[in-house]
mmCIF file of C-alpha atoms in Angstrom:
data_model
loop_
_atom_site.group_PDB
_atom_site.id
_atom_site.type_symbol
_atom_site.label_atom_id
_atom_site.label_comp_id
_atom_site.label_asym_id
_atom_site.label_seq_id
_atom_site.Cartn_x
_atom_site.Cartn_y
_atom_site.Cartn_z
ATOM 1 C CA MET A 119 0.000 0.000 0.000
ATOM 2 C CA THR A 120 1.708 3.188 -1.186
ATOM 3 C CA GLY A 121 1.387 6.794 -0.177
ATOM 4 C CA ILE A 122 -1.054 6.550 2.780
ATOM 5 C CA TYR A 123 0.170 8.171 5.983
ATOM 6 C CA LEU A 124 -1.052 8.451 9.573
ATOM 7 C CA HIS A 125 -1.029 11.840 11.257
ATOM 8 C CA HIS A 126 -2.003 13.284 14.649
ATOM 9 C CA ALA A 127 -2.813 10.130 16.587
ATOM 10 C CA THR A 128 -5.028 10.810 19.591
ATOM 11 C CA ALA A 129 -6.752 8.584 22.134
ATOM 12 C CA ILE A 130 -8.430 8.248 25.504
ATOM 13 C CA CYS A 131 -8.470 4.988 27.463
ATOM 14 C CA ALA A 132 -7.730 3.561 30.900
ATOM 15 C CA LEU A 133 -4.058 4.543 30.441
ATOM 16 C CA GLY A 134 -4.876 8.230 30.241
ATOM 17 C CA ALA A 135 -7.104 11.043 29.070
ATOM 18 C CA ASP A 136 -4.813 12.183 26.240
ATOM 19 C CA ILE A 137 -2.063 10.893 23.996
ATOM 20 C CA HIS A 138 0.734 12.365 26.135
ATOM 21 C CA CYS A 139 -0.449 10.589 29.295
ATOM 22 C CA ILE A 140 -0.961 7.384 27.332
ATOM 23 C CA ASN A 141 2.523 7.593 25.788
ATOM 24 C CA ASN A 142 4.177 8.150 29.169
ATOM 25 C CA ARG A 143 2.336 5.364 30.930
ATOM 26 C CA LEU A 144 2.408 2.838 28.088
ATOM 27 C CA PHE A 145 6.198 2.719 27.942
ATOM 28 C CA SER A 146 6.956 3.087 31.656
ATOM 29 C CA GLU A 147 6.050 -0.471 32.733
ATOM 30 C CA GLN A 148 3.739 0.787 35.471
ATOM 31 C CA PRO A 149 1.090 -1.483 37.025
ATOM 32 C CA SER A 150 -2.129 -1.996 35.108
ATOM 33 C CA PRO A 151 -4.661 0.817 35.593
ATOM 34 C CA LEU A 152 -7.680 -1.517 35.392
ATOM 35 C CA VAL A 153 -10.106 -1.150 38.314
ATOM 36 C CA ASN A 154 -12.357 -3.706 39.988
ATOM 37 C CA THR A 155 -16.017 -2.769 39.904
ATOM 38 C CA ASP A 156 -19.409 -4.438 39.638
ATOM 39 C CA VAL A 157 -21.140 -1.427 38.069
ATOM 40 C CA TYR A 158 -21.748 -3.438 34.878
ATOM 41 C CA SER A 159 -21.972 -6.884 36.518
ATOM 42 C CA ALA A 160 -24.055 -6.617 39.692
ATOM 43 C CA GLY A 161 -22.596 -8.622 42.544
ATOM 44 C CA ARG A 162 -19.523 -9.749 40.611
ATOM 45 C CA PRO A 163 -16.632 -7.257 40.628
ATOM 46 C CA LEU A 164 -14.508 -7.444 37.492
ATOM 47 C CA PRO A 165 -11.318 -5.679 36.365
ATOM 48 C CA LEU A 166 -12.379 -3.126 33.748
ATOM 49 C CA GLY A 167 -10.486 -0.631 31.619
ATOM 50 C CA LEU A 168 -12.631 2.256 32.811
ATOM 51 C CA VAL A 169 -12.138 5.857 31.697
ATOM 52 C CA THR A 170 -12.647 7.949 34.835
ATOM 53 C CA ASP A 171 -13.754 11.583 35.130
ATOM 54 C CA LEU A 172 -15.149 11.662 31.593
ATOM 55 C CA PRO A 173 -17.236 14.826 31.100
ATOM 56 C CA GLN A 174 -20.664 14.127 29.598
ATOM 57 C CA ALA A 175 -19.948 16.393 26.648
ATOM 58 C CA ALA A 176 -22.229 14.558 24.198
ATOM 59 C CA ASP A 177 -25.503 12.625 24.055
ATOM 60 C CA THR A 178 -23.894 9.234 24.754
ATOM 61 C CA ARG A 179 -20.855 7.958 26.618
ATOM 62 C CA ASN A 180 -19.474 6.645 23.339
ATOM 63 C CA ASN A 181 -19.683 10.104 21.785
ATOM 64 C CA ALA A 182 -18.257 11.681 24.945
ATOM 65 C CA LEU A 183 -15.166 9.497 24.462
ATOM 66 C CA LEU A 184 -14.959 10.685 20.858
ATOM 67 C CA HIS A 185 -15.448 14.305 21.956
ATOM 68 C CA ALA A 186 -12.460 13.994 24.302
ATOM 69 C CA ALA A 187 -10.298 12.302 21.673
ATOM 70 C CA LEU A 188 -11.163 14.953 19.075
ATOM 71 C CA ALA A 189 -10.054 17.908 21.182
ATOM 72 C CA PRO A 190 -6.310 17.838 20.293
ATOM 73 C CA ILE A 191 -6.889 17.551 16.525
ATOM 74 C CA ARG A 192 -9.720 20.024 15.952
ATOM 75 C CA ALA A 193 -7.370 22.793 14.842
ATOM 76 C CA GLU A 194 -5.665 20.507 12.341
ATOM 77 C CA ILE A 195 -9.023 19.428 10.931
ATOM 78 C CA GLU A 196 -10.044 23.057 10.478
ATOM 79 C CA THR A 197 -6.809 23.601 8.537
ATOM 80 C CA LEU A 198 -7.613 20.595 6.341
ATOM 81 C CA LYS A 199 -11.119 21.935 5.702
ATOM 82 C CA GLN A 200 -9.649 25.223 4.519
ATOM 83 C CA ARG A 201 -7.224 23.369 2.278
ATOM 84 C CA PHE A 202 -9.406 20.624 0.788
ATOM 85 C CA GLY A 203 -12.992 21.604 1.567
ATOM 86 C CA ALA A 204 -15.377 19.867 3.958
ATOM 87 C CA ALA A 205 -16.700 17.570 1.200
ATOM 88 C CA ARG A 206 -13.238 16.044 0.667
ATOM 89 C CA ILE A 207 -12.773 14.894 4.270
ATOM 90 C CA GLY A 208 -14.295 11.575 5.308
ATOM 91 C CA VAL A 209 -14.996 9.855 8.624
ATOM 92 C CA VAL A 210 -14.703 6.083 9.060
ATOM 93 C CA LEU A 211 -14.948 4.713 12.583
ATOM 94 C CA GLY A 212 -15.340 1.328 14.207
ATOM 95 C CA SER A 213 -17.726 0.550 17.065
ATOM 96 C CA SER A 214 -19.596 -2.402 18.477
ATOM 97 C CA THR A 215 -21.589 -0.630 21.200
ATOM 98 C CA SER A 216 -22.385 2.827 19.848
ATOM 99 C CA GLY A 217 -24.868 4.288 22.379
ATOM 100 C CA ILE A 218 -26.289 1.020 23.663
ATOM 101 C CA ALA A 219 -25.640 2.020 27.301
ATOM 102 C CA GLU A 220 -28.136 4.837 26.879
ATOM 103 C CA GLY A 221 -30.547 2.343 25.324
ATOM 104 C CA GLU A 222 -30.172 0.098 28.364
ATOM 105 C CA ALA A 223 -30.917 3.008 30.700
ATOM 106 C CA ALA A 224 -33.903 4.061 28.579
ATOM 107 C CA VAL A 225 -35.435 0.568 28.695
ATOM 108 C CA ALA A 226 -34.965 0.428 32.477
ATOM 109 C CA HIS A 227 -36.659 3.834 32.762
ATOM 110 C CA HIS A 228 -39.527 2.660 30.553
ATOM 111 C CA LEU A 229 -40.053 -0.444 32.675
ATOM 112 C CA GLN A 230 -40.308 1.718 35.779
ATOM 113 C CA HIS A 231 -42.234 4.719 34.448
ATOM 114 C CA GLY A 232 -44.011 3.463 31.346
ATOM 115 C CA GLU A 233 -42.244 5.907 29.032
ATOM 116 C CA PHE A 234 -38.790 6.624 27.667
ATOM 117 C CA PRO A 235 -36.703 9.505 29.055
ATOM 118 C CA ALA A 236 -37.199 12.784 27.188
ATOM 119 C CA ALA A 237 -33.508 12.923 26.251
ATOM 120 C CA TYR A 238 -33.464 9.446 24.699
ATOM 121 C CA HIS A 239 -33.751 8.743 21.006
ATOM 122 C CA TYR A 240 -33.160 5.429 19.237
ATOM 123 C CA SER A 241 -30.645 7.072 16.903
ATOM 124 C CA GLN A 242 -28.246 7.301 19.862
ATOM 125 C CA GLN A 243 -27.665 3.556 19.687
ATOM 126 C CA GLU A 244 -27.586 3.138 15.918
ATOM 127 C CA ILE A 245 -24.234 1.882 14.658
ATOM 128 C CA ALA A 246 -23.881 4.968 12.457
ATOM 129 C CA ALA A 247 -24.045 7.272 15.491
ATOM 130 C CA PRO A 248 -20.277 7.639 16.190
ATOM 131 C CA SER A 249 -19.331 8.660 12.642
ATOM 132 C CA THR A 250 -22.432 10.835 12.352
ATOM 133 C CA TYR A 251 -21.465 12.567 15.604
ATOM 134 C CA VAL A 252 -17.907 13.290 14.449
ATOM 135 C CA ALA A 253 -18.966 14.472 10.988
ATOM 136 C CA THR A 254 -21.643 16.748 12.481
ATOM 137 C CA GLU A 255 -19.392 18.048 15.235
ATOM 138 C CA LEU A 256 -16.691 18.997 12.721
ATOM 139 C CA GLN A 257 -19.120 20.055 9.963
ATOM 140 C CA LEU A 258 -17.647 17.605 7.482
ATOM 141 C CA GLN A 259 -19.474 16.646 4.294
ATOM 142 C CA GLY A 260 -17.435 13.737 2.965
ATOM 143 C CA PRO A 261 -18.359 10.045 3.252
ATOM 144 C CA ALA A 262 -19.082 9.034 6.854
ATOM 145 C CA TRP A 263 -19.878 5.554 8.129
ATOM 146 C CA THR A 264 -19.264 3.206 11.028
ATOM 147 C CA ILE A 265 -17.884 -0.306 10.653
ATOM 148 C CA SER A 266 -19.135 -2.906 13.118
ATOM 149 C CA THR A 267 -17.194 -6.147 12.792
ATOM 150 C CA ALA A 268 -16.758 -6.675 16.530
ATOM 151 C CA CYS A 269 -13.100 -6.645 17.614
ATOM 152 C CA THR A 270 -11.662 -5.801 14.175
ATOM 153 C CA SER A 271 -13.828 -2.701 13.691
ATOM 154 C CA GLY A 272 -11.258 -0.024 14.570
ATOM 155 C CA ALA A 273 -8.522 -1.610 12.464
ATOM 156 C CA LYS A 274 -10.871 -2.104 9.522
ATOM 157 C CA ALA A 275 -11.787 1.590 9.714
ATOM 158 C CA ILE A 276 -8.131 2.378 8.999
ATOM 159 C CA ALA A 277 -8.120 0.016 6.020
ATOM 160 C CA SER A 278 -11.411 1.447 4.736
ATOM 161 C CA GLY A 279 -10.182 5.029 5.091
ATOM 162 C CA ALA A 280 -7.022 4.149 3.178
ATOM 163 C CA ARG A 281 -9.135 2.842 0.301
ATOM 164 C CA LEU A 282 -11.074 6.131 0.142
ATOM 165 C CA LEU A 283 -7.763 7.916 -0.339
ATOM 166 C CA GLN A 284 -6.503 5.422 -2.918
ATOM 167 C CA LEU A 285 -9.725 5.799 -4.897
ATOM 168 C CA GLY A 286 -9.422 9.575 -4.863
ATOM 169 C CA VAL A 287 -12.767 9.999 -3.099
ATOM 170 C CA CYS A 288 -11.195 11.918 -0.197
ATOM 171 C CA ASP A 289 -8.083 13.965 0.494
ATOM 172 C CA ALA A 290 -8.146 13.205 4.220
ATOM 173 C CA VAL A 291 -10.054 10.743 6.377
ATOM 174 C CA ILE A 292 -10.553 10.681 10.138
ATOM 175 C CA VAL A 293 -10.270 7.026 11.123
ATOM 176 C CA GLY A 294 -10.381 5.115 14.374
ATOM 177 C CA GLY A 295 -12.831 3.595 16.764
ATOM 178 C CA ALA A 296 -14.812 4.081 19.955
ATOM 179 C CA ASP A 297 -16.511 1.684 22.340
ATOM 180 C CA SER A 298 -17.885 2.397 25.788
ATOM 181 C CA LEU A 299 -18.541 0.042 28.657
ATOM 182 C CA CYS A 300 -22.090 -1.214 29.016
ATOM 183 C CA LYS A 301 -23.969 -4.175 30.439
ATOM 184 C CA LEU A 302 -24.560 -5.671 26.992
ATOM 185 C CA THR A 303 -20.881 -6.383 26.388
ATOM 186 C CA VAL A 304 -19.832 -7.211 29.945
ATOM 187 C CA GLU A 305 -22.747 -9.551 30.619
ATOM 188 C CA GLY A 306 -22.604 -10.897 27.066
ATOM 189 C CA PHE A 307 -19.000 -12.020 27.473
ATOM 190 C CA LEU A 308 -19.834 -13.358 30.936
ATOM 191 C CA SER A 309 -22.503 -15.543 29.318
ATOM 192 C CA LEU A 310 -19.786 -16.938 27.019
ATOM 193 C CA ALA A 311 -17.650 -17.783 30.089
ATOM 194 C CA ALA A 312 -14.910 -15.681 28.490
ATOM 195 C CA VAL A 313 -14.335 -13.092 31.255
ATOM 196 C CA SER A 314 -11.657 -13.280 33.953
ATOM 197 C CA ASP A 315 -12.272 -12.154 37.538
ATOM 198 C CA GLU A 316 -8.559 -11.308 37.681
ATOM 199 C CA LEU A 317 -6.256 -9.189 35.528
ATOM 200 C CA CYS A 318 -6.088 -10.863 32.126
ATOM 201 C CA ASN A 319 -2.967 -12.900 31.454
ATOM 202 C CA PRO A 320 -2.398 -13.272 27.696
ATOM 203 C CA PHE A 321 -0.559 -16.393 26.475
ATOM 204 C CA SER A 322 0.008 -17.637 30.034
ATOM 205 C CA GLU A 323 -0.771 -21.191 31.121
ATOM 206 C CA ASN A 324 -2.848 -19.498 33.844
ATOM 207 C CA ARG A 325 -4.973 -17.334 31.551
ATOM 208 C CA LYS A 326 -8.676 -17.269 32.426
ATOM 209 C CA GLY A 327 -10.235 -14.918 29.892
ATOM 210 C CA ILE A 328 -10.605 -11.280 28.945
ATOM 211 C CA ASN A 329 -11.030 -8.000 30.772
ATOM 212 C CA ILE A 330 -13.240 -5.476 29.002
ATOM 213 C CA GLY A 331 -12.414 -1.795 28.586
ATOM 214 C CA GLU A 332 -13.497 1.356 26.810
ATOM 215 C CA ALA A 333 -11.638 3.805 24.600
ATOM 216 C CA ALA A 334 -11.678 6.151 21.665
ATOM 217 C CA ALA A 335 -8.728 6.351 19.280
ATOM 218 C CA LEU A 336 -8.467 8.573 16.209
ATOM 219 C CA MET A 337 -5.967 9.366 13.480
ATOM 220 C CA ILE A 338 -5.969 11.471 10.346
ATOM 221 C CA LEU A 339 -5.143 9.578 7.164
ATOM 222 C CA SER A 340 -3.911 11.432 4.101
ATOM 223 C CA ARG A 341 -1.591 11.149 1.129
ATOM 224 C CA GLU A 342 0.665 13.831 2.621
ATOM 225 C CA PRO A 343 3.984 12.285 3.747
ATOM 226 C CA GLY A 344 4.271 11.920 7.496
ATOM 227 C CA ALA A 345 6.127 10.089 10.234
ATOM 228 C CA VAL A 346 4.217 6.821 9.838
ATOM 229 C CA ARG A 347 2.970 5.094 6.695
ATOM 230 C CA VAL A 348 0.303 2.419 6.335
ATOM 231 C CA ALA A 349 2.573 -0.089 4.604
ATOM 232 C CA GLY A 350 0.288 -3.114 4.373
ATOM 233 C CA VAL A 351 -3.183 -4.393 5.177
ATOM 234 C CA GLY A 352 -4.351 -8.000 5.165
ATOM 235 C CA GLU A 353 -8.023 -8.879 5.635
ATOM 236 C CA THR A 354 -9.573 -12.352 5.676
ATOM 237 C CA SER A 355 -12.753 -14.052 6.827
ATOM 238 C CA ASP A 356 -12.695 -17.714 7.765
ATOM 239 C CA ALA A 357 -16.372 -17.925 8.914
ATOM 240 C CA HIS A 358 -15.556 -20.888 11.136
ATOM 241 C CA HIS A 359 -17.908 -20.082 14.039
ATOM 242 C CA ILE A 360 -20.005 -17.157 15.248
ATOM 243 C CA SER A 361 -17.908 -16.604 18.390
ATOM 244 C CA ALA A 362 -14.946 -19.031 18.343
ATOM 245 C CA PRO A 363 -11.807 -18.627 16.196
ATOM 246 C CA GLU A 364 -10.750 -21.241 13.651
ATOM 247 C CA PRO A 365 -8.621 -23.510 15.890
ATOM 248 C CA GLU A 366 -5.508 -23.641 13.713
ATOM 249 C CA GLY A 367 -5.460 -19.902 12.990
ATOM 250 C CA ARG A 368 -5.492 -20.291 9.221
ATOM 251 C CA GLY A 369 -7.482 -17.077 8.667
ATOM 252 C CA ALA A 370 -5.196 -15.153 11.021
ATOM 253 C CA GLU A 371 -2.157 -16.534 9.218
ATOM 254 C CA ALA A 372 -3.591 -15.551 5.832
ATOM 255 C CA ALA A 373 -4.248 -12.006 7.071
ATOM 256 C CA MET A 374 -0.646 -11.592 8.246
ATOM 257 C CA ARG A 375 0.740 -13.019 5.024
ATOM 258 C CA ALA A 376 -1.505 -10.742 2.956
ATOM 259 C CA ALA A 377 -0.337 -7.683 4.911
ATOM 260 C CA LEU A 378 3.303 -8.666 4.374
ATOM 261 C CA ALA A 379 2.670 -9.172 0.657
ATOM 262 C CA LYS A 380 0.970 -5.776 0.323
ATOM 263 C CA ALA A 381 3.913 -4.170 2.122
ATOM 264 C CA GLY A 382 6.441 -6.077 0.010
ATOM 265 C CA LEU A 383 8.165 -7.327 3.160
ATOM 266 C CA ALA A 384 9.622 -10.582 4.426
ATOM 267 C CA PRO A 385 8.541 -11.576 7.954
ATOM 268 C CA ALA A 386 12.043 -10.777 9.258
ATOM 269 C CA ALA A 387 11.446 -7.076 8.523
ATOM 270 C CA ILE A 388 8.794 -6.811 11.255
ATOM 271 C CA GLY A 389 10.343 -5.526 14.477
ATOM 272 C CA TYR A 390 7.267 -5.735 16.718
ATOM 273 C CA ILE A 391 3.835 -7.370 16.697
ATOM 274 C CA ASN A 392 0.985 -6.031 18.780
ATOM 275 C CA LEU A 393 -0.835 -9.317 19.255
ATOM 276 C CA HIS A 394 -4.604 -9.554 19.522
ATOM 277 C CA GLY A 395 -3.884 -11.534 22.697
ATOM 278 C CA THR A 396 -7.248 -11.611 24.452
ATOM 279 C CA ALA A 397 -6.150 -14.137 27.122
ATOM 280 C CA THR A 398 -8.918 -16.551 26.186
ATOM 281 C CA GLU A 399 -8.048 -20.218 25.794
ATOM 282 C CA GLN A 400 -8.873 -20.447 22.099
ATOM 283 C CA ASN A 401 -7.735 -17.067 20.778
ATOM 284 C CA ASP A 402 -4.238 -17.214 22.252
ATOM 285 C CA ARG A 403 -3.736 -20.756 21.049
ATOM 286 C CA MET A 404 -4.716 -20.070 17.451
ATOM 287 C CA GLU A 405 -2.783 -16.760 17.314
ATOM 288 C CA SER A 406 0.402 -18.371 18.618
ATOM 289 C CA LEU A 407 0.116 -21.087 15.968
ATOM 290 C CA ALA A 408 -0.473 -18.546 13.212
ATOM 291 C CA VAL A 409 2.450 -16.343 14.270
ATOM 292 C CA ALA A 410 4.734 -19.383 14.486
ATOM 293 C CA ARG A 411 3.859 -20.437 10.941
ATOM 294 C CA VAL A 412 4.463 -16.952 9.547
ATOM 295 C CA PHE A 413 7.551 -15.975 11.568
ATOM 296 C CA GLY A 414 9.234 -19.341 12.184
ATOM 297 C CA GLU A 415 8.794 -22.329 14.466
ATOM 298 C CA HIS A 416 10.022 -20.397 17.526
ATOM 299 C CA PRO A 417 9.469 -16.760 16.572
ATOM 300 C CA SER A 418 11.920 -14.358 18.193
ATOM 301 C CA VAL A 419 10.158 -11.252 16.871
ATOM 302 C CA ALA A 420 9.312 -8.867 19.715
ATOM 303 C CA CYS A 421 5.615 -9.080 20.513
ATOM 304 C CA SER A 422 3.122 -8.312 23.245
ATOM 305 C CA SER A 423 -0.550 -8.051 24.071
ATOM 306 C CA THR A 424 -1.435 -4.704 25.651
ATOM 307 C CA LYS A 425 -4.942 -5.693 26.742
ATOM 308 C CA SER A 426 -4.003 -6.039 30.410
ATOM 309 C CA LEU A 427 -3.242 -2.291 30.292
ATOM 310 C CA THR A 428 -6.499 -1.166 28.679
ATOM 311 C CA GLY A 429 -8.930 -4.040 28.803
ATOM 312 C CA HIS A 430 -10.233 -5.384 25.524
ATOM 313 C CA THR A 431 -11.800 -2.258 24.045
ATOM 314 C CA LEU A 432 -13.696 -4.292 21.443
ATOM 315 C CA GLY A 433 -14.632 -2.077 18.468
ATOM 316 C CA ALA A 434 -11.958 0.449 19.451
ATOM 317 C CA ALA A 435 -9.192 -2.111 20.065
ATOM 318 C CA GLY A 436 -7.767 -2.265 16.546
ATOM 319 C CA ALA A 437 -7.514 1.519 16.338
ATOM 320 C CA LEU A 438 -6.142 1.930 19.875
ATOM 321 C CA GLU A 439 -3.466 -0.701 19.333
ATOM 322 C CA ALA A 440 -2.537 0.867 15.984
ATOM 323 C CA VAL A 441 -2.003 4.095 17.944
ATOM 324 C CA PHE A 442 0.280 2.160 20.314
ATOM 325 C CA CYS A 443 2.293 0.950 17.308
ATOM 326 C CA TYR A 444 2.365 4.515 15.957
ATOM 327 C CA LEU A 445 3.792 5.746 19.278
ATOM 328 C CA ALA A 446 6.443 3.014 19.339
ATOM 329 C CA LEU A 447 7.494 3.884 15.783
ATOM 330 C CA VAL A 448 7.764 7.644 16.263
ATOM 331 C CA ARG A 449 9.674 7.355 19.554
ATOM 332 C CA GLY A 450 12.742 6.130 17.695
ATOM 333 C CA ASP A 451 14.344 4.759 20.876
ATOM 334 C CA GLY A 452 13.491 1.071 20.502
ATOM 335 C CA LYS A 453 11.055 1.021 23.433
ATOM 336 C CA LEU A 454 8.052 -1.257 22.915
ATOM 337 C CA PRO A 455 4.652 -1.592 24.582
ATOM 338 C CA PRO A 456 5.016 -4.008 27.516
ATOM 339 C CA GLN A 457 2.931 -7.006 28.439
ATOM 340 C CA VAL A 458 1.632 -7.330 31.998
ATOM 341 C CA GLY A 459 1.238 -10.919 33.191
ATOM 342 C CA ASP A 460 2.812 -13.722 35.164
ATOM 343 C CA GLY A 461 5.054 -14.909 32.327
ATOM 344 C CA VAL A 462 4.183 -18.563 32.880
ATOM 345 C CA THR A 463 4.708 -20.433 29.604
ATOM 346 C CA ASP A 464 1.876 -22.570 28.301
ATOM 347 C CA PRO A 465 3.343 -25.711 26.728
ATOM 348 C CA GLN A 466 0.150 -26.088 24.678
ATOM 349 C CA LEU A 467 0.938 -22.877 22.749
ATOM 350 C CA ALA A 468 3.450 -22.348 19.993
ATOM 351 C CA ALA A 469 6.486 -20.802 21.670
ATOM 352 C CA LEU A 470 6.792 -17.048 21.095
ATOM 353 C CA SER A 471 10.312 -16.417 22.348
ATOM 354 C CA GLY A 472 10.065 -12.653 21.785
ATOM 355 C CA LEU A 473 6.911 -12.326 23.886
ATOM 356 C CA GLY A 474 7.140 -9.469 26.352
ATOM 357 C CA THR A 475 10.245 -7.821 24.867
ATOM 358 C CA VAL A 476 10.172 -4.175 25.965
ATOM 359 C CA GLN A 477 13.357 -2.839 24.332
ATOM 360 C CA ILE A 478 15.195 -3.445 21.085
ATOM 361 C CA ASP A 479 18.648 -2.057 20.297
ATOM 362 C CA HIS A 480 17.592 0.039 17.295
ATOM 363 C CA PRO A 481 14.673 2.233 16.255
ATOM 364 C CA LEU A 482 11.564 0.288 15.373
ATOM 365 C CA ASN A 483 10.959 0.468 11.611
ATOM 366 C CA TYR A 484 7.984 -1.855 11.014
ATOM 367 C CA ALA A 485 5.205 -2.788 13.422
ATOM 368 C CA MET A 486 2.363 -5.249 12.830
ATOM 369 C CA SER A 487 -0.954 -5.008 14.654
ATOM 370 C CA ASN A 488 -3.309 -7.997 14.674
ATOM 371 C CA SER A 489 -7.057 -7.932 15.323
ATOM 372 C CA PHE A 490 -9.374 -10.942 15.168
ATOM 373 C CA ALA A 491 -13.130 -10.948 15.688
ATOM 374 C CA PHE A 492 -16.295 -12.977 16.060
ATOM 375 C CA GLY A 493 -17.347 -14.709 12.881
ATOM 376 C CA GLY A 494 -13.744 -15.285 11.822
ATOM 377 C CA ASN A 495 -13.143 -11.683 10.747
ATOM 378 C CA ASN A 496 -9.376 -11.025 10.668
ATOM 379 C CA ILE A 497 -7.141 -8.066 9.906
ATOM 380 C CA SER A 498 -3.431 -7.404 10.155
ATOM 381 C CA LEU A 499 -1.983 -3.904 9.733
ATOM 382 C CA ILE A 500 1.660 -3.070 9.055
ATOM 383 C CA LEU A 501 2.859 0.423 9.900
ATOM 384 C CA GLU A 502 6.215 1.824 8.795
ATOM 385 C CA ARG A 503 8.412 4.447 10.423
ATOM 386 C CA CYS A 504 9.329 6.976 7.750
ATOM 387 C CA HIS A 505 12.892 8.226 8.077
ATOM 388 C CA ASP A 506 13.724 11.914 7.928
#
């Protein structure tokens, strides 16, 4: 993929309220910021990647996360509008929850009072709501839509935005994802017996499942050269099962190989992989197998799962973890996002000898970010550090 660059990465998540806080905490190997609460799981406290002190600056919590993430890049977007025109700037976001938390509260209110709250409207929970909010807030007139492919949504928004630029439909695209905590997702994953009561422990023999979090992550894509380029994208769909991954990871492997082919790279060129790494039994097994087939029987490539630092942010995860790769690339000091866990090797997994590497002895040049979702939806992104 040629000539598509990422600019002005911004995010809000459990690690911090802005990109500077996130950057400082992500690379400092501090304890996980996840908090135990039963606010979304009555009577059963769970570690959650909760964003605290979030002002209710919009009609839904999801849009409030987006509002906060937008703040640092508003001036740049106004400059782009002056340069290209509002009709040439698109918005493509990923989300799996949209405003469903407000829908939950509205239904509870209706059950008690026989009517919906005056402030509630069904459009708040439509999947289109996040992209509609951003486009309206910024008075943009280009294409705007939301992708909802579960845990690949945010990464697929980046791929979709890149295609708008390649087709000449847009001159700039705001891409990313947002998902907010709600009972639907927390209790839904509890019903699948996929949630851990403890801090998640990706790729460990002692892993017990996921922690859930919330986040918004945004970037501006354009053809203007910048510090980081979208070098390759690989997307596959194995359609093995509605909620379980294909056991051997063949779709995940194909996505990584497709991304490498698009980037024109051999596996050895990748300096770091941000693994999907949910800490569930099946996902970690299939991802380890897929990585081992692509990168060698005992891959030494540096890799980590950052989900114990943020929770699994679902529709935002692919975008948030792409931002983490972006930060590692632009640092130029070889520091990598760490993995929090007990480090106990699972002999049932393919051995990832580079797992948990936090420092390499040269600037990171290529980072891969993997995202895998329900229904066998897979995507692998490769981002490149562009030298001065």
